[in-house]
Amino acid sequence: MVRQSAPYWVNPLISPDRHARVYAAIAAIPRGRVASYGAIAACAGLPGRARLVGKLLRETPEGMLLPWHRVLRANGQLALPPDSVGFRQQCRLLRAEGVEVRKGRVALSRFGLDGSLDRVLWGKPDS
DNA sequence: GCTTTGACGTATG
DNA sequence: TCATACGCCAAAG
């Protein structure tokens, strides 16, 4: 999943540090698109460890300047409790970039990148 | 070490 | 579309 083309100090996606890889994968999600925890984990070389991504985000400080709001559950639901401040914040940020959020959920069929996140990350063309 | 706890995922009904 | 069950694994206690 994680291929090499440049040293990890240039491309954090291949860093020996798991945290760095996860952060890099999240940072690579384009504006107006979303990706699932599982997809992020997989692209960071941690298949099946979506919970680790969630744990990381929970501990991520505000000043981290990371598009954390673009990370959703595999079914499109926001992972935060619907009555929490973070939930409303996430809705606001998503809508601000054109992503429709209805009933705490996003239509992955329209905004999801799960199937093509690698393509986005590594700049590989279609076909 | 063992147990519990998750910003989760997949399978099944 | 919802609910339940089970898998997963790093951290915290």
mmCIF file of C-alpha atoms (C1' of nucleotides) in Angstrom:
data_model
loop_
_atom_site.group_PDB
_atom_site.id
_atom_site.type_symbol
_atom_site.label_atom_id
_atom_site.label_comp_id
_atom_site.label_asym_id
_atom_site.label_seq_id
_atom_site.Cartn_x
_atom_site.Cartn_y
_atom_site.Cartn_z
ATOM 1 C CA MET A 1 0.000 0.000 0.000
ATOM 2 C CA VAL A 2 2.759 2.394 0.906
ATOM 3 C CA ARG A 3 5.207 2.594 -1.943
ATOM 4 C CA GLN A 4 8.554 4.287 -1.915
ATOM 5 C CA SER A 5 9.646 6.952 -4.327
ATOM 6 C CA ALA A 6 11.337 9.442 -2.025
ATOM 7 C CA PRO A 7 12.909 9.227 1.426
ATOM 8 C CA TYR A 8 10.544 9.501 4.347
ATOM 9 C CA TRP A 9 11.790 12.900 5.352
ATOM 10 C CA VAL A 10 10.464 14.057 2.002
ATOM 11 C CA ASN A 11 7.444 11.760 1.903
ATOM 12 C CA PRO A 12 6.026 11.170 5.413
ATOM 13 C CA LEU A 13 3.744 8.486 3.997
ATOM 14 C CA ILE A 14 6.652 6.066 4.231
ATOM 15 C CA SER A 15 7.989 7.314 7.534
ATOM 16 C CA PRO A 16 8.874 4.625 10.081
ATOM 17 C CA ASP A 17 6.643 6.578 12.456
ATOM 18 C CA ARG A 18 3.051 5.330 12.278
ATOM 19 C CA HIS A 19 1.681 8.626 13.541
ATOM 20 C CA ALA A 20 3.473 10.533 10.829
ATOM 21 C CA ARG A 21 2.060 8.248 8.127
ATOM 22 C CA VAL A 22 -1.480 8.605 9.412
ATOM 23 C CA TYR A 23 -1.178 12.355 9.614
ATOM 24 C CA ALA A 24 0.252 12.489 6.101
ATOM 25 C CA ALA A 25 -2.601 10.394 4.720
ATOM 26 C CA ILE A 26 -5.212 12.618 6.349
ATOM 27 C CA ALA A 27 -3.478 15.773 5.211
ATOM 28 C CA ALA A 28 -3.661 14.469 1.650
ATOM 29 C CA ILE A 29 -7.458 14.316 1.502
ATOM 30 C CA PRO A 30 -8.502 17.022 -0.947
ATOM 31 C CA ARG A 31 -10.932 19.790 -0.017
ATOM 32 C CA GLY A 32 -14.535 18.821 -0.517
ATOM 33 C CA ARG A 33 -13.835 15.082 -0.276
ATOM 34 C CA VAL A 34 -13.890 12.657 2.630
ATOM 35 C CA ALA A 35 -12.223 9.351 3.511
ATOM 36 C CA SER A 36 -12.944 6.633 6.056
ATOM 37 C CA TYR A 37 -10.844 5.730 9.080
ATOM 38 C CA GLY A 38 -10.192 2.358 7.527
ATOM 39 C CA ALA A 39 -8.990 3.855 4.261
ATOM 40 C CA ILE A 40 -6.630 6.188 6.095
ATOM 41 C CA ALA A 41 -5.257 3.343 8.155
ATOM 42 C CA ALA A 42 -4.749 1.194 5.076
ATOM 43 C CA CYS A 43 -2.946 3.959 3.220
ATOM 44 C CA ALA A 44 -0.729 4.463 6.236
ATOM 45 C CA GLY A 45 0.266 0.820 6.013
ATOM 46 C CA LEU A 46 -1.984 -0.216 8.904
ATOM 47 C CA PRO A 47 -4.782 -2.275 7.360
ATOM 48 C CA GLY A 48 -7.540 -3.220 9.773
ATOM 49 C CA ARG A 49 -6.511 -0.681 12.357
ATOM 50 C CA ALA A 50 -9.058 2.061 11.887
ATOM 51 C CA ARG A 51 -9.398 2.478 15.635
ATOM 52 C CA LEU A 52 -5.803 3.566 15.823
ATOM 53 C CA VAL A 53 -6.599 6.447 13.509
ATOM 54 C CA GLY A 54 -9.509 7.455 15.704
ATOM 55 C CA LYS A 55 -7.354 7.304 18.785
ATOM 56 C CA LEU A 56 -4.780 9.503 17.130
ATOM 57 C CA LEU A 57 -7.308 12.104 16.058
ATOM 58 C CA ARG A 58 -8.817 12.195 19.520
ATOM 59 C CA GLU A 59 -5.404 13.077 20.908
ATOM 60 C CA THR A 60 -4.562 15.512 18.142
ATOM 61 C CA PRO A 61 -4.211 19.089 19.393
ATOM 62 C CA GLU A 62 -6.156 21.923 17.752
ATOM 63 C CA GLY A 63 -2.989 23.613 16.544
ATOM 64 C CA MET A 64 -2.166 20.562 14.455
ATOM 65 C CA LEU A 65 -3.849 22.160 11.458
ATOM 66 C CA LEU A 66 -5.106 18.850 10.069
ATOM 67 C CA PRO A 67 -8.272 18.268 7.990
ATOM 68 C CA TRP A 68 -9.567 15.872 10.647
ATOM 69 C CA HIS A 69 -13.151 16.699 9.705
ATOM 70 C CA ARG A 70 -12.729 14.856 6.384
ATOM 71 C CA VAL A 71 -12.360 11.534 8.162
ATOM 72 C CA LEU A 72 -15.622 9.610 8.603
ATOM 73 C CA ARG A 73 -16.863 6.137 9.372
ATOM 74 C CA ALA A 74 -17.022 3.607 6.552
ATOM 75 C CA ASN A 75 -20.780 4.167 6.222
ATOM 76 C CA GLY A 76 -20.459 7.930 5.946
ATOM 77 C CA GLN A 77 -21.498 8.761 9.476
ATOM 78 C CA LEU A 78 -19.589 11.284 11.535
ATOM 79 C CA ALA A 79 -17.831 9.428 14.318
ATOM 80 C CA LEU A 80 -18.336 12.030 17.030
ATOM 81 C CA PRO A 81 -21.344 12.005 19.370
ATOM 82 C CA PRO A 82 -24.173 13.915 17.621
ATOM 83 C CA ASP A 83 -24.665 16.193 20.619
ATOM 84 C CA SER A 84 -21.007 17.129 21.005
ATOM 85 C CA VAL A 85 -19.300 20.386 20.129
ATOM 86 C CA GLY A 86 -16.913 18.541 17.861
ATOM 87 C CA PHE A 87 -19.787 17.103 15.886
ATOM 88 C CA ARG A 88 -21.215 20.518 15.111
ATOM 89 C CA GLN A 89 -17.759 21.805 14.313
ATOM 90 C CA GLN A 90 -17.210 18.952 11.870
ATOM 91 C CA CYS A 91 -20.549 19.581 10.159
ATOM 92 C CA ARG A 92 -19.684 23.239 9.803
ATOM 93 C CA LEU A 93 -16.238 22.595 8.351
ATOM 94 C CA LEU A 94 -17.547 20.013 5.891
ATOM 95 C CA ARG A 95 -20.388 22.203 4.662
ATOM 96 C CA ALA A 96 -17.964 25.091 4.319
ATOM 97 C CA GLU A 97 -16.164 23.069 1.641
ATOM 98 C CA GLY A 98 -19.300 21.976 -0.128
ATOM 99 C CA VAL A 99 -19.827 18.580 1.459
ATOM 100 C CA GLU A 100 -23.474 17.873 2.226
ATOM 101 C CA VAL A 101 -24.143 16.572 5.716
ATOM 102 C CA ARG A 102 -27.623 15.236 6.386
ATOM 103 C CA LYS A 103 -28.637 13.576 9.617
ATOM 104 C CA GLY A 104 -25.026 13.359 10.670
ATOM 105 C CA ARG A 105 -24.051 11.518 7.557
ATOM 106 C CA VAL A 106 -22.334 12.151 4.220
ATOM 107 C CA ALA A 107 -23.102 10.345 0.965
ATOM 108 C CA LEU A 108 -19.848 8.538 0.261
ATOM 109 C CA SER A 109 -21.124 7.777 -3.230
ATOM 110 C CA ARG A 110 -20.676 11.473 -3.979
ATOM 111 C CA PHE A 111 -17.918 12.727 -1.685
ATOM 112 C CA GLY A 112 -16.038 9.607 -0.689
ATOM 113 C CA LEU A 113 -12.516 8.787 -1.755
ATOM 114 C CA ASP A 114 -12.284 5.327 -0.270
ATOM 115 C CA GLY A 115 -11.744 3.632 -3.586
ATOM 116 C CA SER A 116 -9.280 6.108 -4.946
ATOM 117 C CA LEU A 117 -7.419 7.597 -2.027
ATOM 118 C CA ASP A 118 -4.252 5.908 -3.152
ATOM 119 C CA ARG A 119 -4.605 7.514 -6.538
ATOM 120 C CA VAL A 120 -4.901 10.887 -4.866
ATOM 121 C CA LEU A 121 -2.002 10.230 -2.544
ATOM 122 C CA TRP A 122 0.392 8.948 -5.140
ATOM 123 C CA GLY A 123 -0.770 10.995 -8.084
ATOM 124 C CA LYS A 124 -1.471 7.937 -10.180
ATOM 125 C CA PRO A 125 -3.709 8.621 -13.198
ATOM 126 C CA ASP A 126 -6.957 6.748 -13.860
ATOM 127 C CA SER A 127 -7.497 3.866 -16.270
ATOM 128 C "C1'" DG B 1 0.717 -9.711 32.258
ATOM 129 C "C1'" DC B 2 -4.442 -9.208 32.227
ATOM 130 C "C1'" DT B 3 -8.583 -6.482 31.491
ATOM 131 C "C1'" DT B 4 -10.991 -2.684 29.740
ATOM 132 C "C1'" DT B 5 -11.770 0.809 26.371
ATOM 133 C "C1'" DG B 6 -12.418 2.950 22.230
ATOM 134 C "C1'" DA B 7 -13.475 9.691 16.648
ATOM 135 C "C1'" DC B 8 -13.801 1.620 13.734
ATOM 136 C "C1'" DG B 9 -15.027 -2.322 10.130
ATOM 137 C "C1'" DT B 10 -17.428 -6.293 8.180
ATOM 138 C "C1'" DA B 11 -21.040 -9.735 8.169
ATOM 139 C "C1'" DT B 12 -25.655 -10.953 8.993
ATOM 140 C "C1'" DG B 13 -30.622 -10.756 9.709
ATOM 141 C "C1'" DT C 1 -31.978 1.320 6.961
ATOM 142 C "C1'" DC C 2 -31.280 -0.192 11.777
ATOM 143 C "C1'" DA C 3 -29.413 -3.580 15.278
ATOM 144 C "C1'" DT C 4 -26.380 -7.038 16.913
ATOM 145 C "C1'" DA C 5 -22.186 -9.747 17.101
ATOM 146 C "C1'" DC C 6 -17.548 -10.233 16.617
ATOM 147 C "C1'" DG C 7 -12.775 -8.851 15.052
ATOM 148 C "C1'" DC C 8 -9.152 -5.689 15.718
ATOM 149 C "C1'" DC C 9 -5.032 -3.714 18.576
ATOM 150 C "C1'" DA C 10 -2.579 0.057 21.186
ATOM 151 C "C1'" DA C 11 -2.974 2.440 25.679
ATOM 152 C "C1'" DA C 12 -4.113 2.910 30.249
ATOM 153 C "C1'" DG C 13 -4.782 1.070 34.740
#
